[in-house]
Amino acid sequence: MERNIAVPEQIGSLLAGGTMFAMGVRRGGLSGIMSIVAGSALLAHGVSGRSRVYQALGVDTAHGPGWREIIERASHVHDSIAVNRPPGEVFRFWRDVGNLPRFMLDIESVEDLGHNRSRWHARGPLGVDVRWDAEIVEEQADRLIRWRTIDSESNVEHEGAVRFEPAPGNRGTIVRTDFHWKPPGGVVGAAAARLLPQDPARRVREDLRRFRQLLEAGEIARTGPESEGSRRRLQRQRDEVRDEVEEAGVESFPASDPPSFAAP
Amino acid sequence: MRAVCWKKKYHVEVEQVPDPEILNPRDAIVRVTLTAICGSDLHLYDGFIPTMKSGDVLGHEFMGEVVEVGSEVTNLSPGDRVVVPFNIACGRCFFCSRHMWSCCDNSNPNAWIAEAAYGHSPAGLFGYSHMLGGYAGGQAEYVRVPFADTGPIKVPEGVPDEAVLFLSDIFPTGYQAAENCDIQQGDVVAVWGCGPVGQFAIRSALMLGAEKVYAIDEHPRRLALARAAGNGNGHAGRVATIDFDDEGVYEHLMEATGGRGPDACIDAVGLEAHGTTIDAVYDRVKVATRLATDRIHVLRQAARAIRKAGTLSIPGVYGGFADKFPIGAIFGKGIKIRCGQTHVHDYMKPLLERIENDEIDPSFIISHRYSLDEAPEAYHQFRYMPNECTKVVLTP
Ligand SMILES: NC(=O)c1ccc[n+]([C@@H]2O[C@H](COP(=O)([O-])OP(=O)(O)OC[C@H]3O[C@@H](n4cnc5c(N)ncnc54)[C@H](O)[C@@H]3O)[C@@H](O)[C@H]2O)c1
Ligand SMILES: [Zn+2]
Ligand SMILES: [Zn+2]
């Protein structure tokens, strides 16, 4: 069996296992024996760096993804989701490109330019604005939409397809998405996208979940500031105070440029 | 507003938090008039449920007055008195449309966490960890209720809060646990745990026609309350109790059933089962050292005692992994297992009718009444004085 436990975890296991073993010996009795048994297991975990349990679960903390894999992952994402609505309705919702920013978190706006063209504005990695025009290159009513970038001032190249299949037994629709893109900044951009919490596969998954929520529930599940926990609440209070101070500043020095994302 | 906040293991505090607001068209804001502490809250209190953050507002058993509704809520208006189910359900997904409300696809904003742990996410819950939605709970002055057009049930004037509050969770939970046993005429049912859920499971089993119920716990007052379940409703003498500290549960059940075993067993204890037998101690060590997360002493005992081809119904909460799961007994004896969070929505109306018909007054379970501000003391009582303290309600 190959090593599948990362070094820090090995050290942790050794420390914890050793402590439990010692405690067990000191305490004695039944619970002492239990502690010795459990401690020994942890020690073995630490010494060998190999875990059959991990192997069985497909867990590997020793080997992270390689660079090639990271870039590959960042540039192609396939996913699917079952939606409890008929294919026609699901198709029409997606086809109305104005709906897309309602569930795609990175997309600020999509403007329908007519003639199957649309203008996209996204927030890329590190908050960089990304803009491109896209064209639908294939469309089959209730079944398929395929599009790609035709002009991109930000040099992103993007290609996407979404398929709509009736779910078995007519239980709604299975939506399958394929997104390919060459991220701005090539390798570095892809790596950055991977480092940020919004890694593409995860982001697409969340987008699809929101898509389903909109179609089925008519709204997206969320929580308010009362749900944030003490630390975030404190941060929010501080931010509010800071905003007040800054607003006071803006009043004394007005006339800054309107923000770039303002609607045309 | 003031709200009961989880601070860390064994520590809750009443804090000032922002007032909730309508965020979505199907929301309502409810001014809480009465709320309760649940045995499930004790799992949070004891730090057994992951993804709690300091400052999270607790509470999933609550009722109150609607003060504001979103644009799409047409069935409720300000002033309505409502009880709210503890699970949040959209009413329109695959699962909701099949009445599997606690499996709703669309109510957990943090579904990815639960998905990573379980493969799929269950419904979001009020005040029950970020993995299950991160929603602020109802142990507070106000609460935001998502999908208010689907969940809350209006209650008529004249029925006191204390009689209907438990429609939010423990009455339906005990009832579903009994219903899941598919009780047949003459059946014997054994119930582990005489906490609030166990008490309602016992009473529901009788309502559904159980011939005999064996109730298992170690606290004399909880056991006495269980025996009282048969009084005054034609079920006298149908409940017997077993103190697991004093005697072997398996032996007692075998003696009582002539060795056949109970037709159905209900685990109303969950992942913090107590016990002094070898396997229980083993569980404690494993959990304390994080090699397992759940203590399944009761499940093992039930799987051993249950009659062949019986039904094991599990309302008690489990969260992670367990060791020495008795799959051999379950397989060898052909046991059916029914479990999960309660589909509360389905039970509120029929159980409200039972209350209105005087078949049951759920307030029997309440032993302690506190103000919301006394929540830290209330949690302490419920956690450390289980014999005296069977159920706590809080008034904001
Ligand atoms: N499925 C659901 O939707 C749902 C809803 C509400 C509560 N619950 C769960 O139901 C369980 C019970 O809730 P509660 O409010 O009654 O809690 P509780 O803590 O008041 O009651 C648990 C009882 O179990 C007893 N017990 C402990 N170990 C035992 C053992 N080995 N044998 C027999 N009894 C034992 C305790 O003495 C206690 O009286 C909890 O796990 C709770 O989280 C589930
Ligand atoms: Zn509960
Ligand atoms: Zn749903």
XYZ file of C-alpha atoms in Angstrom, chain A residues 20 27 30-31 34-35 37-39 41-42 57 82 84-85 171 202 205-206 209 212-213 216-233 236-237, chain B residues 1 5 7 15 17-18 20 23-27 54-57 90 92-94 97-98 105-107 109 111-112 115 130 133-136 144 147 278 281-282 285 289 291:
84
model
C -3.609 8.250 25.047
C -5.388 4.995 34.586
C -11.199 -1.204 31.667
C -11.240 2.369 30.409
C -9.592 0.955 25.922
C -7.414 4.022 25.894
C -5.969 0.091 22.410
C -7.112 3.314 20.778
C -3.738 4.953 21.427
C -4.095 2.380 16.685
C -3.254 6.058 16.398
C -12.649 5.418 1.823
C -32.112 17.064 -11.694
C -38.407 18.948 -10.692
C -39.891 20.875 -13.648
C -39.769 13.140 -13.084
C -17.479 24.096 -6.905
C -22.179 23.180 -8.628
C -23.446 26.046 -6.490
C -28.124 24.421 -7.082
C -32.820 24.498 -9.283
C -33.959 26.597 -6.337
C -38.600 24.893 -8.136
C -38.953 27.144 -5.111
C -39.015 30.445 -6.993
C -36.329 31.935 -4.767
C -32.854 31.278 -3.463
C -32.407 30.042 0.094
C -30.365 32.441 2.186
C -29.859 33.724 5.694
C -29.752 37.215 7.166
C -27.328 39.041 9.459
C -29.033 37.626 12.549
C -27.646 34.248 11.447
C -24.052 35.265 11.156
C -22.487 34.410 14.485
C -20.741 36.812 16.855
C -17.538 37.305 14.930
C -19.224 38.312 11.666
C -21.730 40.480 13.539
C -20.328 44.108 10.333
C -20.705 46.673 13.126
C -33.509 41.755 19.490
C -26.714 32.226 21.274
C -21.059 30.395 22.387
C -27.155 38.314 23.287
C -28.474 40.352 17.550
C -29.896 42.216 14.529
C -34.520 39.554 11.167
C -35.294 38.550 2.490
C -37.374 36.464 0.100
C -40.947 36.728 -1.206
C -42.029 33.579 0.613
C -40.673 34.698 4.026
C -19.938 31.089 18.281
C -22.954 33.402 18.329
C -25.330 31.148 16.362
C -28.956 31.669 17.437
C -39.847 24.575 -0.087
C -42.187 22.111 -4.502
C -39.075 19.994 -4.999
C -38.999 16.272 -5.787
C -43.955 16.997 -3.545
C -43.715 13.448 -2.168
C -33.710 19.892 -1.839
C -33.927 23.668 -1.744
C -33.807 24.920 1.813
C -27.941 27.381 1.605
C -25.956 22.187 1.101
C -22.388 21.565 -0.074
C -23.309 16.892 0.605
C -24.199 25.703 9.441
C -28.465 25.813 6.771
C -27.066 28.213 9.345
C -30.546 29.676 9.922
C -31.046 31.700 13.096
C -37.446 34.820 10.003
C -41.287 29.275 2.873
C -18.322 -2.820 27.798
C -17.432 2.357 27.434
C -15.741 1.413 24.185
C -13.381 6.160 24.331
C -10.616 10.249 20.786
C -12.098 7.635 16.094
